[in-house]
Amino acid sequence: MPYRSFPARRVALQGLPLSPRQLSTIRHRADHAPTPEMRKAASRLLTEHELAVAMGRPLHRARPRPAFRTSRPSPLGPGLTGFLVGALALLGFLFVATVLWAHVTDVAETMRQQASAMRGM
């Protein structure tokens, strides 16, 4: 099986920094390539890779970090969801107001009965 030539051109077209698989291949070629020119080219590419990693990605090739969403968006849409939440809040407020009104009127009626009973003594 003949030894394949060094794929420096293919790697150079893909850009730096190298992927882990490319990096492993280049390291292997830098150690075991049959000719000194191929070993030198692989070593130079490793040096360029280290420089690219140290300098970071250029701004025009930058990728935003993935954002972690806190919750899934509602399938009903933001307008309908807001309306339903508002309607539920209004119903809850009306329920609490009704219970409080019933309690206050009951307490007031009980106090009137007690007052009239005390007057009759």
Tab-separated table of C-alpha atoms in Angstrom:
chain	number	residue	atom	x	y	z
A	1	MET	CA	0.000	0.000	0.000
A	2	PRO	CA	1.625	3.271	-1.068
A	3	TYR	CA	1.959	6.079	1.441
A	4	ARG	CA	-0.519	8.851	0.698
A	5	SER	CA	0.803	12.348	0.189
A	6	PHE	CA	0.411	14.939	2.910
A	7	PRO	CA	-2.992	16.706	2.657
A	8	ALA	CA	-1.669	20.173	3.587
A	9	ARG	CA	-3.635	21.871	0.850
A	10	ARG	CA	-6.926	20.282	1.911
A	11	VAL	CA	-6.339	21.221	5.564
A	12	ALA	CA	-5.269	24.758	4.636
A	13	LEU	CA	-8.508	25.277	2.716
A	14	GLN	CA	-10.570	24.262	5.755
A	15	GLY	CA	-8.858	26.858	7.921
A	16	LEU	CA	-7.310	26.904	11.336
A	17	PRO	CA	-7.647	25.871	14.106
A	18	LEU	CA	-7.681	22.204	13.209
A	19	SER	CA	-10.260	19.698	14.317
A	20	PRO	CA	-9.050	17.054	16.806
A	21	ARG	CA	-8.975	14.418	14.054
A	22	GLN	CA	-6.977	16.660	11.712
A	23	LEU	CA	-4.622	17.534	14.563
A	24	SER	CA	-3.973	13.853	15.280
A	25	THR	CA	-3.313	13.178	11.587
A	26	ILE	CA	-0.921	16.114	11.286
A	27	ARG	CA	0.987	15.077	14.438
A	28	HIS	CA	1.339	11.561	13.046
A	29	ARG	CA	2.592	12.890	9.711
A	30	ALA	CA	5.036	15.240	11.444
A	31	ASP	CA	6.565	12.212	13.199
A	32	HIS	CA	6.338	9.522	10.517
A	33	ALA	CA	6.225	11.133	7.056
A	34	PRO	CA	8.651	9.468	4.584
A	35	THR	CA	10.347	12.684	3.397
A	36	PRO	CA	11.848	15.555	5.396
A	37	GLU	CA	9.817	18.075	3.377
A	38	MET	CA	6.556	16.437	4.441
A	39	ARG	CA	7.685	16.310	8.071
A	40	LYS	CA	8.650	19.977	7.903
A	41	ALA	CA	5.305	20.966	6.327
A	42	ALA	CA	3.406	19.057	9.036
A	43	SER	CA	5.481	20.705	11.774
A	44	ARG	CA	4.814	24.127	10.264
A	45	LEU	CA	1.078	23.393	10.167
A	46	LEU	CA	1.191	22.324	13.825
A	47	THR	CA	2.915	25.613	14.694
A	48	GLU	CA	0.287	27.570	12.743
A	49	HIS	CA	-2.433	25.638	14.560
A	50	GLU	CA	-0.930	26.503	17.959
A	51	LEU	CA	-0.729	30.162	16.938
A	52	ALA	CA	-4.347	30.146	15.755
A	53	VAL	CA	-5.477	28.603	19.050
A	54	ALA	CA	-3.493	31.179	21.037
A	55	MET	CA	-4.867	34.113	19.026
A	56	GLY	CA	-8.445	32.876	18.985
A	57	ARG	CA	-10.941	32.920	16.179
A	58	PRO	CA	-11.078	36.076	14.024
A	59	LEU	CA	-14.147	38.224	14.678
A	60	HIS	CA	-15.547	37.744	11.171
A	61	ARG	CA	-15.609	33.966	11.792
A	62	ALA	CA	-16.842	34.134	15.370
A	63	ARG	CA	-19.802	32.016	16.369
A	64	PRO	CA	-22.127	33.019	19.195
A	65	ARG	CA	-22.267	30.719	22.188
A	66	PRO	CA	-25.450	28.694	22.388
A	67	ALA	CA	-27.969	30.306	24.688
A	68	PHE	CA	-29.777	28.146	27.195
A	69	ARG	CA	-33.466	28.979	27.096
A	70	THR	CA	-35.105	29.009	30.486
A	71	SER	CA	-38.445	27.739	29.208
A	72	ARG	CA	-40.108	26.542	26.060
A	73	PRO	CA	-42.108	29.136	24.132
A	74	SER	CA	-45.855	28.653	24.411
A	75	PRO	CA	-47.522	26.916	21.460
A	76	LEU	CA	-50.423	29.386	21.767
A	77	GLY	CA	-48.242	32.396	21.034
A	78	PRO	CA	-47.340	35.298	23.325
A	79	GLY	CA	-50.588	37.288	22.759
A	80	LEU	CA	-53.026	34.523	23.587
A	81	THR	CA	-50.891	33.265	26.455
A	82	GLY	CA	-50.813	36.732	28.021
A	83	PHE	CA	-54.578	37.046	27.628
A	84	LEU	CA	-55.197	33.664	29.258
A	85	VAL	CA	-52.851	34.437	32.154
A	86	GLY	CA	-54.578	37.805	32.660
A	87	ALA	CA	-58.028	36.210	32.575
A	88	LEU	CA	-56.929	33.577	35.102
A	89	ALA	CA	-55.526	36.284	37.383
A	90	LEU	CA	-58.772	38.263	37.135
A	91	LEU	CA	-60.857	35.185	37.983
A	92	GLY	CA	-58.612	34.471	40.961
A	93	PHE	CA	-58.957	38.059	42.182
A	94	LEU	CA	-62.763	37.908	41.821
A	95	PHE	CA	-62.881	34.624	43.736
A	96	VAL	CA	-60.825	36.040	46.609
A	97	ALA	CA	-62.926	39.239	46.648
A	98	THR	CA	-66.153	37.207	46.746
A	99	VAL	CA	-64.930	35.047	49.633
A	100	LEU	CA	-63.787	38.121	51.576
A	101	TRP	CA	-67.120	39.902	50.936
A	102	ALA	CA	-69.056	36.873	52.169
A	103	HIS	CA	-66.880	36.684	55.270
A	104	VAL	CA	-67.255	40.408	56.063
A	105	THR	CA	-71.031	40.363	55.614
A	106	ASP	CA	-71.301	37.225	57.769
A	107	VAL	CA	-69.225	38.815	60.526
A	108	ALA	CA	-71.281	42.023	60.333
A	109	GLU	CA	-74.566	40.067	60.567
A	110	THR	CA	-73.264	38.077	63.535
A	111	MET	CA	-72.242	41.285	65.315
A	112	ARG	CA	-75.713	42.819	64.706
A	113	GLN	CA	-77.391	39.736	66.148
A	114	GLN	CA	-75.136	39.789	69.197
A	115	ALA	CA	-75.784	43.515	69.715
A	116	SER	CA	-79.563	43.075	69.515
A	117	ALA	CA	-79.360	40.097	71.899
A	118	MET	CA	-77.349	42.160	74.375
A	119	ARG	CA	-79.915	45.015	74.162
A	120	GLY	CA	-82.726	42.609	74.949
A	121	MET	CA	-81.128	41.464	78.182
